[in-house]
PDB file of C-alpha atoms and ligand atoms in Angstrom:
ATOM      1  CA  MET A 295      67.202 101.413 187.043  1.00 77.00           C
ATOM      2  CA  TYR A 296      69.488 103.042 184.971  1.00 76.00           C
ATOM      3  CA  GLN A 297      67.458 103.349 182.158  1.00 79.00           C
ATOM      4  CA  ALA A 298      64.537 104.643 184.268  1.00 81.00           C
ATOM      5  CA  LYS A 299      66.927 107.110 185.699  1.00 81.00           C
ATOM      6  CA  LYS A 300      67.977 108.238 182.119  1.00 79.00           C
ATOM      7  CA  ALA A 301      64.297 108.829 181.284  1.00 81.00           C
ATOM      8  CA  GLY A 302      63.854 111.408 184.195  1.00 81.00           C
ATOM      9  CA  ARG A 303      63.646 109.287 187.428  1.00 79.00           C
ATOM     10  CA  SER A 304      60.001 108.550 189.025  1.00 80.00           C
ATOM     11  CA  THR A 305      59.225 106.230 186.102  1.00 81.00           C
ATOM     12  CA  LEU A 306      59.252 102.152 185.634  1.00 80.00           C
ATOM     13  CA  ARG A 307      61.159 100.572 183.088  1.00 80.00           C
ATOM     14  CA  PHE A 308      60.444  96.490 183.033  1.00 75.00           C
ATOM     15  CA  PHE A 309      63.559  94.376 182.523  1.00 76.00           C
ATOM     16  CA  ASP A 310      64.138  93.226 179.079  1.00 80.00           C
ATOM     17  CA  PRO A 311      66.307  90.461 177.970  1.00 82.00           C
ATOM     18  CA  ALA A 312      67.440  92.381 175.031  1.00 82.00           C
ATOM     19  CA  MET A 313      68.813  95.046 177.341  1.00 78.00           C
ATOM     20  CA  GLN A 314      70.968  92.311 179.180  1.00 81.00           C
ATOM     21  CA  GLU A 315      71.906  91.008 175.670  1.00 80.00           C
ATOM     22  CA  ALA A 316      73.207  94.743 174.861  1.00 78.00           C
ATOM     23  CA  ILE A 317      75.199  95.110 178.048  1.00 79.00           C
ATOM     24  CA  GLN A 318      76.690  91.816 177.736  1.00 80.00           C
ATOM     25  CA  TRP A 319      77.676  92.522 174.076  1.00 78.00           C
ATOM     26  CA  ARG A 320      79.196  95.944 174.984  1.00 78.00           C
ATOM     27  CA  VAL A 321      81.529  93.834 177.737  1.00 80.00           C
ATOM     28  CA  THR A 322      82.495  91.562 175.006  1.00 88.00           C
ATOM     29  CA  LEU A 323      82.792  93.853 172.516  1.00 90.00           C
ATOM     30  CA  GLU A 324      85.694  95.398 174.160  1.00 91.00           C
ATOM     31  CA  ASN A 325      87.691  92.114 174.262  1.00 93.00           C
ATOM     32  CA  ASP A 326      86.556  91.455 170.935  1.00 95.00           C
ATOM     33  CA  LEU A 327      87.964  94.386 169.378  1.00 96.00           C
ATOM     34  CA  ARG A 328      91.302  94.004 170.956  1.00 95.00           C
ATOM     35  CA  GLN A 329      91.283  90.306 169.266  1.00 96.00           C
ATOM     36  CA  ALA A 330      90.149  92.005 165.957  1.00 97.00           C
ATOM     37  CA  LEU A 331      93.300  94.126 166.080  1.00 95.00           C
ATOM     38  CA  GLU A 332      95.704  91.196 166.758  1.00 96.00           C
ATOM     39  CA  GLN A 333      93.803  89.016 164.143  1.00 97.00           C
ATOM     40  CA  GLN A 334      93.362  91.600 161.395  1.00 96.00           C
ATOM     41  CA  GLN A 335      89.816  91.564 161.222  1.00 98.00           C
ATOM     42  CA  PHE A 336      89.202  94.856 159.951  1.00 98.00           C
ATOM     43  CA  LYS A 337      88.608  95.499 156.429  1.00 98.00           C
ATOM     44  CA  LEU A 338      88.708  98.710 154.172  1.00 98.00           C
ATOM     45  CA  TYR A 339      85.723  99.397 152.098  1.00 98.00           C
ATOM     46  CA  TYR A 340      85.835 101.621 149.381  1.00 98.00           C
ATOM     47  CA  GLN A 341      83.179 103.991 147.932  1.00 98.00           C
ATOM     48  CA  VAL A 342      83.420 106.224 145.008  1.00 98.00           C
ATOM     49  CA  GLN A 343      83.517 109.895 144.788  1.00 98.00           C
ATOM     50  CA  VAL A 344      82.720 111.247 141.178  1.00 98.00           C
ATOM     51  CA  ASP A 345      82.458 114.899 139.495  1.00 98.00           C
ATOM     52  CA  PHE A 346      79.334 115.719 137.400  1.00 96.00           C
ATOM     53  CA  LEU A 347      80.521 113.854 134.257  1.00 95.00           C
ATOM     54  CA  HIS A 348      80.326 110.859 136.691  1.00 94.00           C
ATOM     55  CA  HIS A 349      84.226 110.272 136.304  1.00 96.00           C
ATOM     56  CA  ALA A 350      85.748 108.956 139.328  1.00 96.00           C
ATOM     57  CA  ILE A 351      87.796 111.213 141.240  1.00 97.00           C
ATOM     58  CA  GLY A 352      88.644 109.373 144.352  1.00 98.00           C
ATOM     59  CA  VAL A 353      87.074 107.462 147.400  1.00 98.00           C
ATOM     60  CA  GLU A 354      85.937 107.280 151.019  1.00 98.00           C
ATOM     61  CA  ALA A 355      87.648 104.614 152.845  1.00 98.00           C
ATOM     62  CA  LEU A 356      85.419 102.998 155.319  1.00 98.00           C
ATOM     63  CA  ILE A 357      86.182 100.697 157.702  1.00 98.00           C
ATOM     64  CA  ARG A 358      84.348  97.254 158.194  1.00 98.00           C
ATOM     65  CA  TRP A 359      84.903  94.451 160.935  1.00 98.00           C
ATOM     66  CA  ILE A 360      84.351  91.050 159.855  1.00 97.00           C
ATOM     67  CA  HIS A 361      83.732  89.354 162.981  1.00 96.00           C
ATOM     68  CA  PRO A 362      84.443  85.464 162.946  1.00 95.00           C
ATOM     69  CA  GLU A 363      80.791  84.700 164.282  1.00 93.00           C
ATOM     70  CA  ARG A 364      78.996  87.909 163.919  1.00 92.00           C
ATOM     71  CA  GLY A 365      79.820  88.658 160.630  1.00 95.00           C
ATOM     72  CA  LEU A 366      80.135  92.020 159.339  1.00 96.00           C
ATOM     73  CA  ILE A 367      79.854  95.025 161.672  1.00 95.00           C
ATOM     74  CA  SER A 368      79.043  98.340 160.561  1.00 96.00           C
ATOM     75  CA  PRO A 369      81.326 101.113 162.079  1.00 97.00           C
ATOM     76  CA  PHE A 370      78.181 102.431 163.719  1.00 96.00           C
ATOM     77  CA  ASP A 371      78.236  99.414 166.244  1.00 94.00           C
ATOM     78  CA  PHE A 372      81.892  99.632 167.150  1.00 96.00           C
ATOM     79  CA  ILE A 373      83.614 103.141 166.385  1.00 96.00           C
ATOM     80  CA  PRO A 374      81.602 104.904 169.665  1.00 94.00           C
ATOM     81  CA  VAL A 375      82.998 101.917 171.798  1.00 93.00           C
ATOM     82  CA  ALA A 376      86.426 102.135 170.256  1.00 96.00           C
ATOM     83  CA  GLU A 377      86.592 105.978 171.004  1.00 94.00           C
ATOM     84  CA  GLU A 378      85.585 105.258 174.681  1.00 92.00           C
ATOM     85  CA  THR A 379      88.119 102.850 175.152  1.00 93.00           C
ATOM     86  CA  GLY A 380      90.977 104.179 173.389  1.00 95.00           C
ATOM     87  CA  LEU A 381      91.166 101.517 171.074  1.00 96.00           C
ATOM     88  CA  ILE A 382      90.277 103.987 168.288  1.00 97.00           C
ATOM     89  CA  LEU A 383      94.010 104.911 168.129  1.00 97.00           C
ATOM     90  CA  PRO A 384      95.240 101.436 166.864  1.00 97.00           C
ATOM     91  CA  ILE A 385      92.571 101.248 164.668  1.00 98.00           C
ATOM     92  CA  GLY A 386      92.812 104.747 163.431  1.00 98.00           C
ATOM     93  CA  GLN A 387      96.384 103.951 162.678  1.00 98.00           C
ATOM     94  CA  TRP A 388      95.562 100.836 161.175  1.00 98.00           C
ATOM     95  CA  VAL A 389      93.023 102.972 158.716  1.00 98.00           C
ATOM     96  CA  LEU A 390      95.661 105.307 157.627  1.00 98.00           C
ATOM     97  CA  GLU A 391      98.361 102.679 157.026  1.00 98.00           C
ATOM     98  CA  ALA A 392      95.913 100.465 155.073  1.00 98.00           C
ATOM     99  CA  ALA A 393      94.658 103.586 152.968  1.00 98.00           C
ATOM    100  CA  CYS A 394      98.092 104.977 152.191  1.00 98.00           C
ATOM    101  CA  ALA A 395      98.997 101.552 151.148  1.00 98.00           C
ATOM    102  CA  GLN A 396      96.279 101.392 148.682  1.00 98.00           C
ATOM    103  CA  ILE A 397      97.177 104.640 147.408  1.00 98.00           C
ATOM    104  CA  LYS A 398     100.661 103.361 147.007  1.00 98.00           C
ATOM    105  CA  ALA A 399      99.251 100.211 145.074  1.00 98.00           C
ATOM    106  CA  TRP A 400      97.285 102.335 142.520  1.00 98.00           C
ATOM    107  CA  GLU A 401     100.529 104.427 141.414  1.00 97.00           C
ATOM    108  CA  GLN A 402     100.917 101.511 139.094  1.00 94.00           C
ATOM    109  CA  ASN A 403      97.694 102.037 137.216  1.00 94.00           C
ATOM    110  CA  GLU A 404      97.127 104.592 134.811  1.00 93.00           C
ATOM    111  CA  GLN A 405      93.349 104.251 135.897  1.00 93.00           C
ATOM    112  CA  THR A 406      93.666 104.795 139.418  1.00 97.00           C
ATOM    113  CA  ARG A 407      97.046 106.538 140.253  1.00 97.00           C
ATOM    114  CA  HIS A 408      94.793 110.276 140.130  1.00 97.00           C
ATOM    115  CA  LEU A 409      92.333 108.662 142.840  1.00 98.00           C
ATOM    116  CA  THR A 410      92.324 110.607 146.331  1.00 98.00           C
ATOM    117  CA  VAL A 411      91.371 108.509 149.446  1.00 98.00           C
ATOM    118  CA  SER A 412      89.759 110.183 151.916  1.00 98.00           C
ATOM    119  CA  VAL A 413      90.013 108.663 155.434  1.00 98.00           C
ATOM    120  CA  ASN A 414      87.794 109.323 158.462  1.00 98.00           C
ATOM    121  CA  VAL A 415      89.795 110.488 161.431  1.00 98.00           C
ATOM    122  CA  SER A 416      88.047 110.749 165.048  1.00 96.00           C
ATOM    123  CA  ALA A 417      88.373 113.550 167.235  1.00 94.00           C
ATOM    124  CA  LYS A 418      90.206 111.619 169.938  1.00 94.00           C
ATOM    125  CA  GLN A 419      92.869 110.309 167.266  1.00 96.00           C
ATOM    126  CA  PHE A 420      93.289 114.032 165.671  1.00 97.00           C
ATOM    127  CA  ARG A 421      94.033 115.192 169.397  1.00 95.00           C
ATOM    128  CA  GLN A 422      97.000 112.971 169.761  1.00 96.00           C
ATOM    129  CA  PRO A 423     100.366 115.068 170.148  1.00 96.00           C
ATOM    130  CA  ASP A 424     101.704 113.141 168.078  1.00 97.00           C
ATOM    131  CA  PHE A 425      99.317 112.707 165.134  1.00 98.00           C
ATOM    132  CA  VAL A 426     101.032 115.084 162.980  1.00 98.00           C
ATOM    133  CA  SER A 427     104.324 113.214 163.199  1.00 98.00           C
ATOM    134  CA  THR A 428     102.419 109.882 162.938  1.00 98.00           C
ATOM    135  CA  VAL A 429     100.431 110.597 159.489  1.00 98.00           C
ATOM    136  CA  LYS A 430     103.890 112.034 158.104  1.00 98.00           C
ATOM    137  CA  SER A 431     105.720 108.993 159.063  1.00 98.00           C
ATOM    138  CA  ILE A 432     103.000 106.664 157.332  1.00 98.00           C
ATOM    139  CA  ILE A 433     103.544 108.844 154.276  1.00 98.00           C
ATOM    140  CA  ALA A 434     107.115 108.607 154.302  1.00 98.00           C
ATOM    141  CA  PHE A 435     107.303 105.032 154.603  1.00 98.00           C
ATOM    142  CA  TYR A 436     104.671 104.429 151.788  1.00 98.00           C
ATOM    143  CA  ALA A 437     106.642 106.838 149.898  1.00 98.00           C
ATOM    144  CA  ILE A 438     102.992 108.637 148.634  1.00 98.00           C
ATOM    145  CA  ASP A 439     101.800 111.638 147.047  1.00 98.00           C
ATOM    146  CA  PRO A 440     100.914 113.339 150.074  1.00 98.00           C
ATOM    147  CA  THR A 441      97.944 115.481 147.923  1.00 98.00           C
ATOM    148  CA  LEU A 442      96.027 111.958 147.393  1.00 98.00           C
ATOM    149  CA  LEU A 443      95.296 111.715 151.295  1.00 98.00           C
ATOM    150  CA  LYS A 444      92.332 113.460 152.189  1.00 98.00           C
ATOM    151  CA  LEU A 445      91.410 113.527 155.868  1.00 98.00           C
ATOM    152  CA  GLU A 446      87.632 113.923 156.950  1.00 98.00           C
ATOM    153  CA  LEU A 447      86.842 115.596 160.041  1.00 96.00           C
ATOM    154  CA  THR A 448      83.691 116.211 161.876  1.00 93.00           C
ATOM    155  CA  GLU A 449      82.568 119.514 163.161  1.00 89.00           C
ATOM    156  CA  SER A 450      82.211 118.518 166.636  1.00 85.00           C
ATOM    157  CA  LEU A 451      86.215 118.516 166.485  1.00 85.00           C
ATOM    158  CA  LEU A 452      85.743 122.224 166.210  1.00 81.00           C
ATOM    159  CA  LEU A 453      83.987 122.763 169.517  1.00 79.00           C
ATOM    160  CA  ASP A 454      87.243 123.183 171.494  1.00 81.00           C
ATOM    161  CA  ASN A 455      90.987 123.736 171.358  1.00 89.00           C
ATOM    162  CA  ILE A 456      90.327 125.756 168.013  1.00 90.00           C
ATOM    163  CA  GLU A 457      93.997 127.156 168.048  1.00 93.00           C
ATOM    164  CA  ASP A 458      95.581 123.444 168.180  1.00 95.00           C
ATOM    165  CA  THR A 459      93.042 122.456 165.677  1.00 95.00           C
ATOM    166  CA  ILE A 460      93.924 125.126 163.212  1.00 95.00           C
ATOM    167  CA  SER A 461      97.786 124.423 163.794  1.00 96.00           C
ATOM    168  CA  THR A 462      97.597 120.713 163.524  1.00 97.00           C
ATOM    169  CA  MET A 463      95.793 120.925 160.237  1.00 97.00           C
ATOM    170  CA  ASN A 464      98.238 123.763 158.870  1.00 98.00           C
ATOM    171  CA  ASN A 465     100.978 121.645 159.570  1.00 98.00           C
ATOM    172  CA  LEU A 466      99.652 118.353 157.731  1.00 98.00           C
ATOM    173  CA  LYS A 467      98.337 120.999 155.059  1.00 98.00           C
ATOM    174  CA  GLU A 468     102.034 122.214 154.293  1.00 97.00           C
ATOM    175  CA  SER A 469     102.945 118.632 153.642  1.00 96.00           C
ATOM    176  CA  GLY A 470     100.199 118.847 150.940  1.00 98.00           C
ATOM    177  CA  ILE A 471      97.326 116.808 152.643  1.00 98.00           C
ATOM    178  CA  VAL A 472      94.073 118.080 152.386  1.00 98.00           C
ATOM    179  CA  PHE A 473      91.107 118.438 154.531  1.00 98.00           C
ATOM    180  CA  SER A 474      87.214 117.716 154.305  1.00 98.00           C
ATOM    181  CA  LEU A 475      84.476 118.701 156.718  1.00 96.00           C
ATOM    182  CA  ASP A 476      82.297 115.758 157.178  1.00 96.00           C
ATOM    183  CA  ASP A 477      78.342 115.536 157.767  1.00 94.00           C
ATOM    184  CA  PHE A 478      78.347 119.412 157.281  1.00 93.00           C
ATOM    185  CA  GLY A 479      75.451 120.959 158.360  1.00 89.00           C
ATOM    186  CA  THR A 480      74.613 118.889 161.340  1.00 89.00           C
ATOM    187  CA  GLY A 481      77.185 120.277 163.966  1.00 84.00           C
ATOM    188  CA  TYR A 482      77.880 123.840 165.116  1.00 77.00           C
ATOM    189  CA  SER A 483      80.313 125.267 162.914  1.00 77.00           C
ATOM    190  CA  SER A 484      80.955 128.701 163.557  1.00 79.00           C
ATOM    191  CA  LEU A 485      81.257 131.043 160.287  1.00 81.00           C
ATOM    192  CA  GLN A 486      84.367 132.693 162.402  1.00 81.00           C
ATOM    193  CA  TYR A 487      86.179 129.636 162.516  1.00 85.00           C
ATOM    194  CA  LEU A 488      85.116 128.035 159.302  1.00 89.00           C
ATOM    195  CA  LYS A 489      86.874 131.010 157.679  1.00 89.00           C
ATOM    196  CA  ARG A 490      90.068 130.380 159.520  1.00 91.00           C
ATOM    197  CA  LEU A 491      90.356 126.517 159.169  1.00 93.00           C
ATOM    198  CA  PRO A 492      92.553 125.475 156.098  1.00 96.00           C
ATOM    199  CA  LEU A 493      90.038 123.344 154.614  1.00 97.00           C
ATOM    200  CA  TYR A 494      89.697 122.141 151.017  1.00 98.00           C
ATOM    201  CA  GLN A 495      86.333 120.691 150.854  1.00 98.00           C
ATOM    202  CA  LEU A 496      83.246 120.662 153.040  1.00 97.00           C
ATOM    203  CA  LYS A 497      81.081 117.483 152.788  1.00 97.00           C
ATOM    204  CA  ILE A 498      77.002 118.165 152.578  1.00 96.00           C
ATOM    205  CA  ASP A 499      75.396 115.675 155.379  1.00 96.00           C
ATOM    206  CA  GLN A 500      73.292 112.923 153.641  1.00 96.00           C
ATOM    207  CA  SER A 501      70.170 113.433 155.887  1.00 95.00           C
ATOM    208  CA  PHE A 502      69.860 117.020 153.587  1.00 95.00           C
ATOM    209  CA  VAL A 503      70.481 115.185 150.778  1.00 97.00           C
ATOM    210  CA  ARG A 504      67.836 112.445 151.356  1.00 96.00           C
ATOM    211  CA  ASP A 505      64.816 114.632 151.074  1.00 93.00           C
ATOM    212  CA  ILE A 506      66.058 117.366 148.687  1.00 94.00           C
ATOM    213  CA  ALA A 507      63.808 116.552 146.184  1.00 91.00           C
ATOM    214  CA  ALA A 508      60.450 116.796 148.323  1.00 91.00           C
ATOM    215  CA  ASP A 509      61.375 119.013 151.052  1.00 89.00           C
ATOM    216  CA  ASN A 510      61.877 122.751 150.371  1.00 91.00           C
ATOM    217  CA  ASN A 511      63.569 123.461 153.717  1.00 92.00           C
ATOM    218  CA  ASP A 512      66.386 120.826 152.719  1.00 91.00           C
ATOM    219  CA  GLN A 513      66.947 122.459 149.490  1.00 94.00           C
ATOM    220  CA  MET A 514      67.094 125.731 151.016  1.00 94.00           C
ATOM    221  CA  ILE A 515      69.824 124.354 153.372  1.00 93.00           C
ATOM    222  CA  ILE A 516      71.699 122.680 150.575  1.00 95.00           C
ATOM    223  CA  ARG A 517      71.523 125.915 148.744  1.00 96.00           C
ATOM    224  CA  THR A 518      73.167 128.112 151.357  1.00 94.00           C
ATOM    225  CA  ILE A 519      75.849 125.519 152.242  1.00 94.00           C
ATOM    226  CA  ILE A 520      76.538 125.759 148.242  1.00 97.00           C
ATOM    227  CA  ALA A 521      76.434 129.203 148.169  1.00 95.00           C
ATOM    228  CA  MET A 522      78.948 129.535 151.423  1.00 94.00           C
ATOM    229  CA  ALA A 523      81.146 126.993 150.399  1.00 95.00           C
ATOM    230  CA  HIS A 524      81.853 128.738 146.883  1.00 95.00           C
ATOM    231  CA  MET A 525      82.044 132.245 148.856  1.00 93.00           C
ATOM    232  CA  LEU A 526      84.854 130.690 151.278  1.00 94.00           C
ATOM    233  CA  ASP A 527      86.531 129.576 148.116  1.00 95.00           C
ATOM    234  CA  LEU A 528      85.850 125.618 149.273  1.00 97.00           C
ATOM    235  CA  ASN A 529      84.925 122.644 147.223  1.00 98.00           C
ATOM    236  CA  VAL A 530      81.970 121.118 148.183  1.00 98.00           C
ATOM    237  CA  ILE A 531      80.712 117.440 147.896  1.00 98.00           C
ATOM    238  CA  ALA A 532      77.352 115.922 148.594  1.00 98.00           C
ATOM    239  CA  GLU A 533      77.194 112.622 150.182  1.00 98.00           C
ATOM    240  CA  GLY A 534      74.271 110.095 150.205  1.00 98.00           C
ATOM    241  CA  VAL A 535      73.278 110.920 146.737  1.00 98.00           C
ATOM    242  CA  GLU A 536      70.978 107.981 145.797  1.00 98.00           C
ATOM    243  CA  THR A 537      68.944 109.386 142.725  1.00 97.00           C
ATOM    244  CA  MET A 538      69.370 110.955 139.548  1.00 97.00           C
ATOM    245  CA  GLU A 539      66.953 113.692 140.866  1.00 96.00           C
ATOM    246  CA  GLN A 540      69.067 114.715 143.921  1.00 97.00           C
ATOM    247  CA  GLN A 541      71.967 114.790 141.591  1.00 97.00           C
ATOM    248  CA  GLN A 542      70.219 117.038 138.977  1.00 97.00           C
ATOM    249  CA  ILE A 543      69.026 119.370 141.917  1.00 96.00           C
ATOM    250  CA  LEU A 544      72.504 119.223 143.525  1.00 97.00           C
ATOM    251  CA  LEU A 545      74.157 120.176 140.203  1.00 97.00           C
ATOM    252  CA  SER A 546      71.707 122.944 139.077  1.00 96.00           C
ATOM    253  CA  ASN A 547      72.928 124.685 142.656  1.00 96.00           C
ATOM    254  CA  GLY A 548      76.415 124.265 141.615  1.00 96.00           C
ATOM    255  CA  CYS A 549      77.515 120.943 143.274  1.00 98.00           C
ATOM    256  CA  THR A 550      79.553 119.300 141.279  1.00 98.00           C
ATOM    257  CA  HIS A 551      80.907 116.317 143.314  1.00 98.00           C
ATOM    258  CA  TYR A 552      79.100 113.463 144.653  1.00 98.00           C
ATOM    259  CA  GLN A 553      79.337 110.256 146.681  1.00 98.00           C
ATOM    260  CA  GLY A 554      76.286 107.869 147.259  1.00 98.00           C
ATOM    261  CA  TYR A 555      74.499 104.786 146.068  1.00 98.00           C
ATOM    262  CA  LEU A 556      73.791 106.268 142.896  1.00 98.00           C
ATOM    263  CA  PHE A 557      77.522 105.812 141.898  1.00 97.00           C
ATOM    264  CA  GLY A 558      78.250 103.121 144.057  1.00 97.00           C
ATOM    265  CA  LYS A 559      78.282 101.355 147.617  1.00 98.00           C
ATOM    266  CA  PRO A 560      81.276 100.899 149.651  1.00 98.00           C
ATOM    267  CA  MET A 561      82.780  97.735 148.536  1.00 98.00           C
ATOM    268  CA  PRO A 562      85.744  95.581 149.069  1.00 98.00           C
ATOM    269  CA  ILE A 563      88.890  96.431 146.798  1.00 97.00           C
ATOM    270  CA  GLU A 564      88.389  93.534 144.348  1.00 97.00           C
ATOM    271  CA  ALA A 565      84.516  94.631 143.772  1.00 97.00           C
ATOM    272  CA  PHE A 566      85.721  98.476 143.910  1.00 97.00           C
ATOM    273  CA  GLU A 567      88.341  97.834 141.131  1.00 96.00           C
ATOM    274  CA  ALA A 568      86.380  95.725 138.990  1.00 95.00           C
ATOM    275  CA  THR A 569      83.656  98.569 138.716  1.00 94.00           C
ATOM    276  CA  LEU A 570      86.282 101.282 137.564  1.00 88.00           C
ATOM    277  CA  ASP A 571      86.077  99.562 134.070  1.00 75.00           C
ATOM    278  CA  ARG A 572      82.531 100.324 133.965  1.00 67.00           C
ATOM    279  CA  LEU A 573      82.248 103.968 135.088  1.00 55.00           C
TER     280      LEU A 573
HETATM  281  P1  C2E B  47      80.680 108.985 157.061  1.00 61.58           P
HETATM  282  O1  C2E B  47      82.001 109.352 157.036  1.00 61.58           O
HETATM  283  O2  C2E B  47      79.660 110.007 157.070  1.00 61.58           O
HETATM  284  O3  C2E B  47      80.554 108.022 155.981  1.00 61.58           O
HETATM  285  C1  C2E B  47      79.097 108.108 155.087  1.00 61.58           C
HETATM  286  C2  C2E B  47      78.516 107.010 155.399  1.00 61.58           C
HETATM  287  O4  C2E B  47      77.172 106.677 154.745  1.00 61.58           O
HETATM  288  C3  C2E B  47      79.066 105.805 155.280  1.00 61.58           C
HETATM  289  O5  C2E B  47      78.523 104.762 156.350  1.00 61.58           O
HETATM  290  C4  C2E B  47      78.178 105.002 154.232  1.00 61.58           C
HETATM  291  O6  C2E B  47      78.446 103.461 153.481  1.00 61.58           O
HETATM  292  C5  C2E B  47      77.029 105.796 153.816  1.00 61.58           C
HETATM  293  N1  C2E B  47      76.334 105.907 152.616  1.00 61.58           N
HETATM  294  C6  C2E B  47      77.114 106.053 151.379  1.00 61.58           C
HETATM  295  N2  C2E B  47      76.206 106.469 150.663  1.00 61.58           N
HETATM  296  C7  C2E B  47      75.016 106.383 150.796  1.00 61.58           C
HETATM  297  C8  C2E B  47      73.976 106.381 150.337  1.00 61.58           C
HETATM  298  O7  C2E B  47      73.699 106.666 149.147  1.00 61.58           O
HETATM  299  N3  C2E B  47      72.678 106.534 151.031  1.00 61.58           N
HETATM  300  C9  C2E B  47      72.727 105.908 152.343  1.00 61.58           C
HETATM  301  N4  C2E B  47      71.766 105.833 152.938  1.00 61.58           N
HETATM  302  N5  C2E B  47      74.129 106.032 153.223  1.00 61.58           N
HETATM  303  C10 C2E B  47      75.062 105.947 152.291  1.00 61.58           C
HETATM  304  P2  C2E B  47      79.467 103.500 156.908  1.00 61.58           P
HETATM  305  O8  C2E B  47      80.235 103.082 156.016  1.00 61.58           O
HETATM  306  O9  C2E B  47      78.432 102.891 157.584  1.00 61.58           O
HETATM  307  O10 C2E B  47      79.811 104.615 158.118  1.00 61.58           O
HETATM  308  C11 C2E B  47      79.525 105.284 159.000  1.00 61.58           C
HETATM  309  C12 C2E B  47      80.365 106.305 159.797  1.00 61.58           C
HETATM  310  O11 C2E B  47      81.230 105.434 160.429  1.00 61.58           O
HETATM  311  C13 C2E B  47      81.111 106.953 158.936  1.00 61.58           C
HETATM  312  O12 C2E B  47      80.263 108.303 158.374  1.00 61.58           O
HETATM  313  C14 C2E B  47      82.192 107.449 159.645  1.00 61.58           C
HETATM  314  O13 C2E B  47      81.833 108.667 160.597  1.00 61.58           O
HETATM  315  C15 C2E B  47      82.690 106.211 160.543  1.00 61.58           C
HETATM  316  N6  C2E B  47      83.590 105.587 160.208  1.00 61.58           N
HETATM  317  C16 C2E B  47      83.531 104.741 158.985  1.00 61.58           C
HETATM  318  N7  C2E B  47      84.981 104.379 158.805  1.00 61.58           N
HETATM  319  C17 C2E B  47      85.475 105.061 159.973  1.00 61.58           C
HETATM  320  C18 C2E B  47      87.020 104.866 160.185  1.00 61.58           C
HETATM  321  O14 C2E B  47      88.077 104.433 159.442  1.00 61.58           O
HETATM  322  N8  C2E B  47      87.274 105.795 161.259  1.00 61.58           N
HETATM  323  C19 C2E B  47      86.635 106.579 162.114  1.00 61.58           C
HETATM  324  N9  C2E B  47      87.247 107.380 162.982  1.00 61.58           N
HETATM  325  N10 C2E B  47      85.335 106.790 161.413  1.00 61.58           N
HETATM  326  C20 C2E B  47      84.751 105.630 160.544  1.00 61.58           C
HETATM  327 MG1   MG B  48      83.153 110.351 156.067  1.00 61.58          MG
HETATM  328 MG1   MG B  49      79.351 112.003 156.647  1.00 61.58          MG
END
């Protein structure tokens, strides 16, 4: 019935066992997520970010859920439910701690001590009144260089409470933390706001990168984003770079930082560290 109503009413939808399964999964998901937190079933994967010389400059930390029965679950399948249920708060806190612990561990090694770690922050997490103090106390606890921590925000976060957003960002920026605007180009950034936000970086969404070699529109959009970033004095990184051709087009338009399968997939820490020798 709900599916029929959602499709605009006065229509038929037939019961499908897959639907029932989806509903049941949604219910168990919440319980399982709580258990995942208690039993530490989450893991951070790391994906390299490189400059135009293909040198590793940092990583993005991407959460994975290793479910005891279902195996590896993508964040696309559980982050939305974590957000709805508020579980994103303890999960987000765990991600921040794990990322900062990694920055600390990398201090010991010549090869890794310069790497920045980008962490995705959900809107709900960012809006918590104690977000600034939480982040600062994690940094203090692990005694890390705050300039190595990069927080990725999405454009949807800029839609409301822009003054609060700016002041939260400024507060964290003062302690050295930098910000990247994730999935850039897919949301509704107002140029007015963009100018006022204390951002370090724009991250071009992978949907524009995907067809850059074949699609003139996408190429134009990317060229515009890069030019705009430069004018606003922002660094720009492209995500989802899979081919040399894509990287060449990005480079010829002035984008010198990349993340994507061409340089490395997200992988567990042991596998990631093993690739560093080869980069
Ligand atoms: P995102 O932050 O935009 O991350 C980029 C996504 O693109 C990642 O998906 C990554 O695996 C994928 N990707 C990277 N390079 C390529 C490529 O060359 N080709 C293609 N096709 N894909 C590529 P992933 O890891 O499944 O994460 C999905 C989304 O889940 C992330 O999008 C982010 O929004 C969210 N997410 C991940 N970890 C966290 C987290 O710790 N906290 C929160 N709040 N959200 C997270
Ligand atoms: Mg991201
Ligand atoms: Mg993205």
